[in-house]
């Protein structure tokens, strides 16, 4: 997922005609002060840390300024801050508006209905999952006719809007719908959508672009910014790699098998932390790369769980043996391999010859790797 | 009978001249499938594994009477490939291609639906009935003819489970790998009625995953409309919650979508739920009518 | 039985507060139709001819269990009205509105089709089964219950012909006015199967016009799938060719679309073709099973 | 139908990115000469009469010029010309191109399939109805997915194009598709579409906009230019009115009934020429207006054929009587009225009281009006 920082989301909104506050991004206190001093950002203003996590208001990541000096001070207090694991590198300075009411509106995919869904609530400005279900309206939007006028009327009714304000909601929702489709968005969320006088203004912008559609939007390729460094390397090598807490590394092929492996490891008291999905590959070179990547994550033990369908067990084994040869002694880890399927016997033979335990039983292997991680092997 | 594919299935492979297309054309042939045509624009007149290649699906259908398509074309062109196959009259398309943008898939899904065509996938292993036909990439070795139906959201895990059924001495009627993408052409609820009506299926194994509400909906369907025994497994029971920005997705599935809600719903619907993949074959053997499917 | 409408039909009138909507709500009621709700955004809480008005079709359906819609809203808003009714679960929509851009109607038609909803019209008189229900604007006076089905592309000419049937002492089972727009929701070929299956219909009168190939297609259908007697009339036999710029339209219907091709096709399919409207009742009487429908 | 003159069609093409020759419209010989002299239109150039009828090439409505003086001469020879009933008021001056091949391509509605249809032929530059059916390719295009890549490939194959030329056909067809939908077109036709070097250029442009969609395109409201003056007045009064040769005027309600009336009149030897469809109206004032309009068309006799369903026969009769009172003596015409349906008796009574023959029989009334038109009544 390509998650856009708020300021990027608002730039996108501007392009599609969704009203946003007057504002600009800054990366230093000097820059912040300058933006306010020159009037590029009017006073009083809001200074918002550009992090992806929610709850910025309560978390001290949103400040206010009435003078250029205060804007500088707010910038100094915010930039460099660690907010829920993200370091603040950018701040957004925006005019402070007199808010009449705060609404919530978003567009995302309903996987079950297989259509986009328009979610609206008259209770905006709070995290939507804290809002009572009955106060949230969900309208499926079929992609062929697109967002219908009656759906926009329903949203206006929910918000209690009429006249020119209802009309501006109309235009705003049309803009969101166009943006959602033309930008291949996974999510577009405005929370809060503020009533300022009789105008509606998007005070926040959460935009997530679909990873698989980035080939149509090369401008997004460079701003995927929620990966760990190892995840980033894995992406470049086109290996599915997820890093969490936990001390057992899991290399499997296929997401379902990876998850099933995780379930079994947990059942036997294991604490898996790094997941590496080989997908359909059995290219020994790629297997080697994957293992070297795994070694960098410094797991206590590694479990290789492969079902060879299209994948051949022997070539995976060959890549694995090569990898173990390349891993520096200091980074070595206990390895349990469980391989089944296509050329299973040849694979087990190759591994055994290299001194690696390999069995076809999932249960037994899982127990073995948990023991190894706990230093019991 | 069997489900969706039969001995009469005649497959056109879209993207047959690519690596995957060529490899799996051979595998489908080895399975006994009638692969009657391939399509790669600009490659008309050539052949792959003895299968004639055409510039367009319409030309392929006109020449070969193909009635099912297996799509291997790269993601950016998959949307066009599906529309082309539907327009050529194909009513079953298995899309193996992964990484298709879901916005494309929304168009593909609803277009196929209006035209009465069924999509399996995308990003899926496809469908196979041992002894009849395979459209897709499920390894041939895991199959043997029998009376257990399999419907799965997973890839490799499906192979593992289907293989487990075989090693237990049972066989499969039809296995469908639905694919794990955000928008899929055929869901559990779409697939179950075929198995209900298939006289060659005695029981169904359902392999689900956490996320979405497809398993809960399947449970609802099973409770009211499905009369055959069901054995289910939900992968990811102990998976950590995904990193997700924004909360709109959670709002849609509120109170559903976890392993717990899925297992509870399936058990309430009368399904036997395995805790681990290796428990499945025993559970299946337990629900099968005596001596059937062996 | 009867076709598409029955005594169980419950009509919501979209655009009920407009002049046409109000007038025809009354006429539908006088016909004996259950008009259960009206919709005009912003007018919720009012009523028209004793019928409660709602802001949206969904609210109307929730409150009244309406299962058919009659759409009178002005052309620029008709597309939205239809989509709204389909989304609210209505599966029969009669669109009386004229001058709807065909580009809008293309969207409406295919959307309804995907959702399994039937559109009659636009720019049509609608559908009526004497003694049961009417959705649309065909004058009540022309009907009496009977066993002759009528399908027509025309408006007033339909009234004339239906009335002629009545004056001849016969009655109608169901009459459908398809509308004469470039894109219509229900064509002859779409409507004929309903009459074939309707045990209350003994014969069908088909009123066509020059232009397009709908009558030729109907003839094809009649020849192969329709077993009841058909009496047809084609209006415009002597009409001058339309002024038309560009020739693309002619290319599509090449060799079809004239009165001659239509009459010839219908006669070849076994239909009796009247040369003038006033010949129809006698022809109908001639093809009816003895004593039926009188 | 709003039929755009060639130059307007080409302006539209330019906006959508369909390549057209460099050219400009002129309305006088001075203007034509000036366009060439200033280089706004390069030499040698083509001078094309802006009329809607086809067959201009053979009909002397297309000329060539190598010098500004020749351009002036061509303009003088063309402007004011009567071409198949149209007076040439505008000419289009365009660069003359070296044409490699001429193709045909159009988009229009297929009423039966209920989708737009892409029509293509490698035999362009001639009237498409003279081309053999087998040389014409028809591809239905579903409005939801829109024009598909495979459909464009098929057109390129038909034209024998590959490489960059096929790619430019691709872009051109996408542009046509967008224009067809966004402009609510009934027809977009390029004939010929010329291959010039490796570029494809639209040498002609036929664009018809859907009448019913003009509310979305107010810019077209003023350029409906194929009506007679009376038709134009009728349009302003919202009365459906068609004027052809023939001496019997027909006033009916509904297109089907009007056509059926025509059939019956012809059967009895009549020659109907003006058709006026009252539609659903029974407003006496509108009926009066319709009759006064009819009077202006100077028919030999008029046949009023009304089936009162929604329409009330008595109010139609009232409007008719009022109209006959207003028609100047010189413009009076014999009138036969046939009214049926709603309040039929009252209507017949009103007419009889005013001295107008009124019967309910279609056959008898038709015979009466034919006799009247032939001076036999």
Tab-separated table of C-alpha atoms in Angstrom, chain D residues 1-352:
chain	number	residue	atom	x	y	z
D	1	UNK	CA	-30.260	15.619	-34.423
D	2	UNK	CA	-27.544	18.220	-34.208
D	3	UNK	CA	-25.381	17.657	-37.256
D	4	UNK	CA	-22.083	19.460	-37.023
D	5	UNK	CA	-20.555	21.022	-40.105
D	6	UNK	CA	-17.210	19.458	-41.026
D	7	UNK	CA	-15.199	22.323	-39.545
D	8	UNK	CA	-17.044	22.082	-36.239
D	9	UNK	CA	-16.504	18.328	-36.231
D	10	UNK	CA	-12.805	18.892	-36.783
D	11	UNK	CA	-12.632	21.445	-33.992
D	12	UNK	CA	-14.171	18.803	-31.769
D	13	UNK	CA	-11.622	16.258	-33.036
D	14	UNK	CA	-8.791	18.646	-32.191
D	15	UNK	CA	-10.091	19.000	-28.651
D	16	UNK	CA	-10.094	15.216	-28.216
D	17	UNK	CA	-6.722	14.679	-29.820
D	18	UNK	CA	-7.820	13.238	-33.166
D	19	UNK	CA	-5.316	14.464	-35.766
D	20	UNK	CA	-6.855	16.657	-38.476
D	21	UNK	CA	-5.251	18.666	-41.298
D	22	UNK	CA	-4.166	22.214	-40.568
D	23	UNK	CA	-7.047	24.391	-41.685
D	24	UNK	CA	-9.529	27.170	-40.996
D	25	UNK	CA	-13.035	28.155	-41.916
D	26	UNK	CA	-13.813	31.204	-44.068
D	27	UNK	CA	-17.062	32.965	-44.934
D	28	UNK	CA	-15.888	35.241	-47.744
D	29	UNK	CA	-13.367	35.184	-50.611
D	30	UNK	CA	-11.413	37.930	-48.824
D	31	UNK	CA	-11.158	35.859	-45.715
D	32	UNK	CA	-10.135	32.795	-47.728
D	33	UNK	CA	-7.390	34.629	-49.564
D	34	UNK	CA	-6.149	36.153	-46.323
D	35	UNK	CA	-5.922	32.770	-44.567
D	36	UNK	CA	-3.668	31.476	-47.303
D	37	UNK	CA	-1.647	34.647	-47.729
D	38	UNK	CA	-0.798	34.795	-44.016
D	39	UNK	CA	0.142	31.129	-43.975
D	40	UNK	CA	-2.640	30.266	-41.531
D	41	UNK	CA	-3.515	27.664	-44.138
D	42	UNK	CA	-0.459	26.279	-45.978
D	43	UNK	CA	-0.364	25.881	-49.752
D	44	UNK	CA	-1.302	23.879	-51.708
D	45	UNK	CA	-4.702	23.700	-50.074
D	46	UNK	CA	-8.162	22.204	-50.379
D	47	UNK	CA	-11.280	24.381	-50.352
D	48	UNK	CA	-14.324	22.486	-49.131
D	49	UNK	CA	-17.923	23.692	-49.097
D	50	UNK	CA	-19.373	23.276	-45.599
D	51	UNK	CA	-22.599	21.472	-46.416
D	52	UNK	CA	-24.020	18.425	-44.687
D	53	UNK	CA	-24.843	16.383	-47.781
D	54	UNK	CA	-22.375	13.767	-49.006
D	55	UNK	CA	-20.782	13.414	-52.427
D	56	UNK	CA	-19.045	16.771	-52.357
D	57	UNK	CA	-16.007	15.578	-54.270
D	58	UNK	CA	-17.959	14.546	-57.329
D	59	UNK	CA	-20.389	17.446	-56.897
D	60	UNK	CA	-17.856	20.251	-57.375
D	61	UNK	CA	-17.983	21.290	-53.759
D	62	UNK	CA	-14.309	20.504	-53.189
D	63	UNK	CA	-11.639	22.492	-55.028
D	64	UNK	CA	-7.892	22.933	-54.857
D	65	UNK	CA	-5.657	26.001	-54.763
D	66	UNK	CA	-1.925	26.548	-55.194
D	67	UNK	CA	-1.866	30.315	-54.705
D	68	UNK	CA	-3.787	32.890	-52.660
D	69	UNK	CA	-5.490	34.004	-55.837
D	70	UNK	CA	-6.592	30.452	-56.603
D	71	UNK	CA	-7.884	30.171	-53.064
D	72	UNK	CA	-9.940	33.303	-53.603
D	73	UNK	CA	-11.216	31.972	-56.901
D	74	UNK	CA	-12.181	28.659	-55.300
D	75	UNK	CA	-13.948	30.527	-52.506
D	76	UNK	CA	-15.824	32.663	-55.030
D	77	UNK	CA	-16.856	29.609	-56.983
D	78	UNK	CA	-18.042	27.776	-53.887
D	79	UNK	CA	-19.635	30.324	-51.544
D	80	UNK	CA	-23.266	30.898	-52.343
D	81	UNK	CA	-23.458	27.677	-54.354
D	82	UNK	CA	-26.597	25.598	-54.002
D	83	UNK	CA	-25.494	22.075	-53.158
D	84	UNK	CA	-28.276	19.487	-52.939
D	85	UNK	CA	-30.612	22.093	-51.494
D	86	UNK	CA	-28.110	23.660	-49.082
D	87	UNK	CA	-26.614	27.089	-49.719
D	88	UNK	CA	-22.876	27.178	-49.090
D	89	UNK	CA	-22.207	29.853	-46.481
D	90	UNK	CA	-18.891	28.601	-45.140
D	91	UNK	CA	-15.845	26.992	-46.655
D	92	UNK	CA	-13.042	25.088	-44.970
D	93	UNK	CA	-9.513	25.716	-46.231
D	94	UNK	CA	-7.027	22.982	-45.375
D	95	UNK	CA	-3.508	21.914	-46.227
D	96	UNK	CA	-3.427	19.349	-49.028
D	97	UNK	CA	-1.798	16.144	-47.844
D	98	UNK	CA	-0.022	13.300	-49.641
D	99	UNK	CA	-2.357	10.437	-48.911
D	100	UNK	CA	-1.012	6.877	-48.698
D	101	UNK	CA	-4.276	5.036	-48.072
D	102	UNK	CA	-7.846	5.868	-47.102
D	103	UNK	CA	-9.731	3.997	-44.353
D	104	UNK	CA	-13.189	4.300	-42.856
D	105	UNK	CA	-14.034	4.349	-39.184
D	106	UNK	CA	-17.141	5.332	-37.249
D	107	UNK	CA	-18.874	4.976	-33.914
D	108	UNK	CA	-22.628	4.887	-33.631
D	109	UNK	CA	-25.374	3.181	-31.672
D	110	UNK	CA	-26.502	-0.356	-32.406
D	111	UNK	CA	-30.100	-0.175	-31.239
D	112	UNK	CA	-30.575	-3.899	-31.303
D	113	UNK	CA	-27.509	-4.857	-29.337
D	114	UNK	CA	-27.996	-1.787	-27.173
D	115	UNK	CA	-24.327	-0.878	-27.279
D	116	UNK	CA	-22.262	1.510	-29.366
D	117	UNK	CA	-20.654	-0.106	-32.364
D	118	UNK	CA	-17.288	0.525	-33.959
D	119	UNK	CA	-17.455	0.224	-37.727
D	120	UNK	CA	-14.240	0.001	-39.705
D	121	UNK	CA	-13.274	-0.647	-43.264
D	122	UNK	CA	-9.986	-0.620	-45.106
D	123	UNK	CA	-11.926	0.797	-48.052
D	124	UNK	CA	-12.328	4.433	-47.097
D	125	UNK	CA	-12.917	7.512	-49.178
D	126	UNK	CA	-16.059	6.117	-50.795
D	127	UNK	CA	-19.610	6.083	-49.462
D	128	UNK	CA	-19.661	3.238	-46.968
D	129	UNK	CA	-22.934	1.806	-48.273
D	130	UNK	CA	-21.217	1.086	-51.574
D	131	UNK	CA	-18.591	-1.055	-49.820
D	132	UNK	CA	-19.081	-4.793	-49.845
D	133	UNK	CA	-20.457	-6.113	-46.577
D	134	UNK	CA	-17.507	-8.446	-46.133
D	135	UNK	CA	-15.087	-5.535	-46.231
D	136	UNK	CA	-16.820	-3.871	-43.286
D	137	UNK	CA	-15.999	-4.864	-39.736
D	138	UNK	CA	-18.499	-4.219	-36.930
D	139	UNK	CA	-17.455	-4.469	-33.313
D	140	UNK	CA	-19.938	-3.874	-30.503
D	141	UNK	CA	-18.380	-1.859	-27.673
D	142	UNK	CA	-19.910	-2.300	-24.264
D	143	UNK	CA	-20.240	1.044	-22.481
D	144	UNK	CA	-19.018	-0.275	-19.136
D	145	UNK	CA	-15.524	-1.498	-19.864
D	146	UNK	CA	-15.482	0.830	-22.873
D	147	UNK	CA	-13.412	0.363	-25.996
D	148	UNK	CA	-11.146	-2.627	-25.362
D	149	UNK	CA	-7.544	-3.020	-26.466
D	150	UNK	CA	-8.377	-6.193	-28.370
D	151	UNK	CA	-10.964	-4.289	-30.396
D	152	UNK	CA	-8.360	-1.721	-31.348
D	153	UNK	CA	-5.936	-4.498	-32.281
D	154	UNK	CA	-8.577	-5.976	-34.559
D	155	UNK	CA	-9.029	-2.631	-36.318
D	156	UNK	CA	-5.265	-2.283	-36.749
D	157	UNK	CA	-5.096	-5.790	-38.198
D	158	UNK	CA	-7.937	-4.998	-40.607
D	159	UNK	CA	-6.072	-1.885	-41.738
D	160	UNK	CA	-2.803	-3.812	-41.961
D	161	UNK	CA	-1.109	-1.445	-39.506
D	162	UNK	CA	1.674	-2.214	-37.058
D	163	UNK	CA	4.299	-0.429	-34.982
D	164	UNK	CA	3.888	3.299	-34.397
D	165	UNK	CA	1.041	3.603	-36.908
D	166	UNK	CA	-0.957	0.944	-35.068
D	167	UNK	CA	-0.174	2.822	-31.877
D	168	UNK	CA	-1.519	6.038	-33.341
D	169	UNK	CA	-4.700	4.235	-34.406
D	170	UNK	CA	-4.975	3.120	-30.795
D	171	UNK	CA	-4.833	6.679	-29.512
D	172	UNK	CA	-7.157	7.909	-32.243
D	173	UNK	CA	-9.800	5.301	-31.426
D	174	UNK	CA	-9.531	6.112	-27.720
D	175	UNK	CA	-10.106	9.759	-28.583
D	176	UNK	CA	-13.114	8.933	-30.726
D	177	UNK	CA	-14.551	6.792	-27.954
D	178	UNK	CA	-14.142	9.567	-25.404
D	179	UNK	CA	-15.666	12.114	-27.762
D	180	UNK	CA	-18.582	9.813	-28.584
D	181	UNK	CA	-19.471	9.500	-24.915
D	182	UNK	CA	-18.567	12.866	-23.513
D	183	UNK	CA	-20.262	14.765	-26.323
D	184	UNK	CA	-23.326	12.474	-26.322
D	185	UNK	CA	-22.782	11.747	-29.981
D	186	UNK	CA	-25.180	9.773	-32.120
D	187	UNK	CA	-22.562	9.320	-34.813
D	188	UNK	CA	-18.891	10.056	-35.234
D	189	UNK	CA	-17.592	9.137	-38.647
D	190	UNK	CA	-14.205	9.624	-40.266
D	191	UNK	CA	-14.290	8.981	-43.967
D	192	UNK	CA	-11.650	9.029	-45.161
D	193	UNK	CA	-9.202	8.415	-42.380
D	194	UNK	CA	-5.979	8.955	-44.282
D	195	UNK	CA	-2.565	7.424	-43.896
D	196	UNK	CA	-0.097	10.269	-44.482
D	197	UNK	CA	3.435	8.947	-44.134
D	198	UNK	CA	3.087	6.904	-40.951
D	199	UNK	CA	0.484	9.227	-39.443
D	200	UNK	CA	-3.291	8.800	-39.459
D	201	UNK	CA	-5.256	11.971	-40.170
D	202	UNK	CA	-9.005	12.554	-40.266
D	203	UNK	CA	-9.651	14.161	-43.647
D	204	UNK	CA	-13.373	14.491	-43.008
D	205	UNK	CA	-15.510	14.663	-39.886
D	206	UNK	CA	-19.138	13.766	-39.538
D	207	UNK	CA	-20.434	14.323	-36.053
D	208	UNK	CA	-24.080	14.122	-35.022
D	209	UNK	CA	-25.011	15.033	-31.473
D	210	UNK	CA	-28.036	13.467	-29.834
D	211	UNK	CA	-30.913	15.918	-29.652
D	212	UNK	CA	-32.102	14.696	-26.283
D	213	UNK	CA	-28.688	15.329	-24.740
D	214	UNK	CA	-28.374	18.961	-25.799
D	215	UNK	CA	-29.404	20.002	-22.281
D	216	UNK	CA	-25.947	18.851	-21.243
D	217	UNK	CA	-24.272	20.709	-24.107
D	218	UNK	CA	-25.843	24.149	-24.431
D	219	UNK	CA	-23.182	25.077	-26.975
D	220	UNK	CA	-24.985	22.890	-29.528
D	221	UNK	CA	-28.423	24.390	-28.972
D	222	UNK	CA	-27.794	27.113	-31.554
D	223	UNK	CA	-26.419	25.029	-34.385
D	224	UNK	CA	-29.224	22.731	-35.355
D	225	UNK	CA	-29.180	23.632	-38.962
D	226	UNK	CA	-31.208	21.146	-40.948
D	227	UNK	CA	-34.729	22.356	-40.218
D	228	UNK	CA	-37.100	24.268	-42.441
D	229	UNK	CA	-38.235	27.608	-40.986
D	230	UNK	CA	-41.603	26.132	-40.012
D	231	UNK	CA	-39.885	23.168	-38.361
D	232	UNK	CA	-37.801	25.655	-36.414
D	233	UNK	CA	-40.884	27.527	-35.209
D	234	UNK	CA	-42.478	24.197	-34.264
D	235	UNK	CA	-39.403	23.247	-32.299
D	236	UNK	CA	-39.575	26.489	-30.345
D	237	UNK	CA	-43.179	25.734	-29.516
D	238	UNK	CA	-42.197	22.122	-28.695
D	239	UNK	CA	-44.411	20.608	-31.392
D	240	UNK	CA	-43.124	17.660	-33.428
D	241	UNK	CA	-43.419	18.853	-37.020
D	242	UNK	CA	-41.990	17.357	-40.193
D	243	UNK	CA	-42.346	18.984	-43.583
D	244	UNK	CA	-41.947	16.961	-46.761
D	245	UNK	CA	-43.430	17.149	-50.228
D	246	UNK	CA	-47.116	16.174	-50.427
D	247	UNK	CA	-50.289	18.134	-50.094
D	248	UNK	CA	-52.248	16.634	-47.213
D	249	UNK	CA	-51.514	17.845	-43.726
D	250	UNK	CA	-51.767	15.273	-40.961
D	251	UNK	CA	-52.271	16.152	-37.335
D	252	UNK	CA	-52.220	13.160	-35.036
D	253	UNK	CA	-51.043	12.266	-31.581
D	254	UNK	CA	-48.167	9.832	-31.342
D	255	UNK	CA	-45.612	8.796	-33.957
D	256	UNK	CA	-47.096	5.345	-34.496
D	257	UNK	CA	-50.594	6.705	-35.078
D	258	UNK	CA	-49.153	9.337	-37.416
D	259	UNK	CA	-47.429	6.639	-39.456
D	260	UNK	CA	-50.513	4.453	-39.503
D	261	UNK	CA	-52.513	7.464	-40.713
D	262	UNK	CA	-50.007	8.001	-43.487
D	263	UNK	CA	-50.305	4.359	-44.511
D	264	UNK	CA	-54.072	4.623	-44.730
D	265	UNK	CA	-53.974	7.915	-46.668
D	266	UNK	CA	-51.526	6.470	-49.204
D	267	UNK	CA	-53.694	3.394	-49.555
D	268	UNK	CA	-56.511	5.633	-50.740
D	269	UNK	CA	-54.326	7.587	-53.143
D	270	UNK	CA	-53.519	10.517	-50.890
D	271	UNK	CA	-50.214	12.381	-50.793
D	272	UNK	CA	-49.542	13.441	-47.208
D	273	UNK	CA	-46.771	16.006	-46.820
D	274	UNK	CA	-46.805	17.701	-43.445
D	275	UNK	CA	-46.882	15.781	-40.210
D	276	UNK	CA	-47.669	17.324	-36.932
D	277	UNK	CA	-47.594	15.179	-33.833
D	278	UNK	CA	-49.474	16.638	-30.887
D	279	UNK	CA	-47.908	14.073	-28.590
D	280	UNK	CA	-49.627	13.878	-25.253
D	281	UNK	CA	-50.979	17.412	-25.222
D	282	UNK	CA	-54.629	18.359	-25.107
D	283	UNK	CA	-54.033	21.957	-24.082
D	284	UNK	CA	-56.455	23.868	-26.400
D	285	UNK	CA	-53.954	26.714	-26.769
D	286	UNK	CA	-51.264	24.344	-28.021
D	287	UNK	CA	-53.705	22.682	-30.385
D	288	UNK	CA	-54.569	26.112	-31.774
D	289	UNK	CA	-50.890	26.934	-32.252
D	290	UNK	CA	-50.340	23.617	-34.023
D	291	UNK	CA	-53.164	24.323	-36.440
D	292	UNK	CA	-51.955	27.822	-37.199
D	293	UNK	CA	-48.547	26.344	-37.964
D	294	UNK	CA	-50.171	23.786	-40.216
D	295	UNK	CA	-52.024	26.560	-42.023
D	296	UNK	CA	-48.728	28.224	-42.840
D	297	UNK	CA	-47.576	25.062	-44.622
D	298	UNK	CA	-50.513	25.617	-47.002
D	299	UNK	CA	-51.829	22.046	-47.284
D	300	UNK	CA	-54.588	21.200	-49.782
D	301	UNK	CA	-56.510	19.461	-47.003
D	302	UNK	CA	-55.896	18.495	-43.403
D	303	UNK	CA	-56.655	15.276	-41.600
D	304	UNK	CA	-56.961	15.389	-37.845
D	305	UNK	CA	-56.622	11.888	-36.400
D	306	UNK	CA	-56.762	11.724	-32.637
D	307	UNK	CA	-57.082	8.815	-30.296
D	308	UNK	CA	-57.906	10.262	-26.916
D	309	UNK	CA	-56.335	8.129	-24.259
D	310	UNK	CA	-54.795	10.539	-21.878
D	311	UNK	CA	-55.622	13.321	-24.309
D	312	UNK	CA	-59.241	14.529	-24.094
D	313	UNK	CA	-61.086	14.732	-27.400
D	314	UNK	CA	-63.226	17.661	-26.302
D	315	UNK	CA	-60.362	19.963	-25.426
D	316	UNK	CA	-58.596	19.085	-28.682
D	317	UNK	CA	-61.830	19.981	-30.479
D	318	UNK	CA	-62.074	23.274	-28.617
D	319	UNK	CA	-58.529	24.205	-29.638
D	320	UNK	CA	-59.254	23.214	-33.210
D	321	UNK	CA	-62.391	25.338	-33.463
D	322	UNK	CA	-60.505	28.318	-32.076
D	323	UNK	CA	-57.712	27.749	-34.597
D	324	UNK	CA	-60.076	27.626	-37.567
D	325	UNK	CA	-61.505	30.950	-36.417
D	326	UNK	CA	-58.026	32.497	-36.417
D	327	UNK	CA	-56.796	31.131	-39.750
D	328	UNK	CA	-57.000	33.918	-42.400
D	329	UNK	CA	-59.589	33.207	-45.079
D	330	UNK	CA	-56.860	32.887	-47.721
D	331	UNK	CA	-55.141	30.125	-45.788
D	332	UNK	CA	-58.247	28.065	-45.033
D	333	UNK	CA	-58.166	24.385	-45.923
D	334	UNK	CA	-60.717	21.576	-45.991
D	335	UNK	CA	-60.546	19.682	-42.712
D	336	UNK	CA	-61.574	16.140	-41.893
D	337	UNK	CA	-61.520	15.158	-38.260
D	338	UNK	CA	-61.524	11.664	-36.900
D	339	UNK	CA	-61.513	11.508	-33.143
D	340	UNK	CA	-61.811	8.503	-30.874
D	341	UNK	CA	-61.513	7.754	-27.204
D	342	UNK	CA	-61.706	9.926	-24.137
D	343	UNK	CA	-64.740	12.311	-24.360
D	344	UNK	CA	-65.214	11.342	-27.995
D	345	UNK	CA	-68.874	12.298	-28.202
D	346	UNK	CA	-68.370	15.732	-26.690
D	347	UNK	CA	-65.508	16.398	-29.100
D	348	UNK	CA	-67.504	15.371	-32.160
D	349	UNK	CA	-70.346	17.557	-30.973
D	350	UNK	CA	-68.105	20.612	-30.580
D	351	UNK	CA	-66.682	20.110	-34.058
D	352	UNK	CA	-70.050	19.544	-35.707
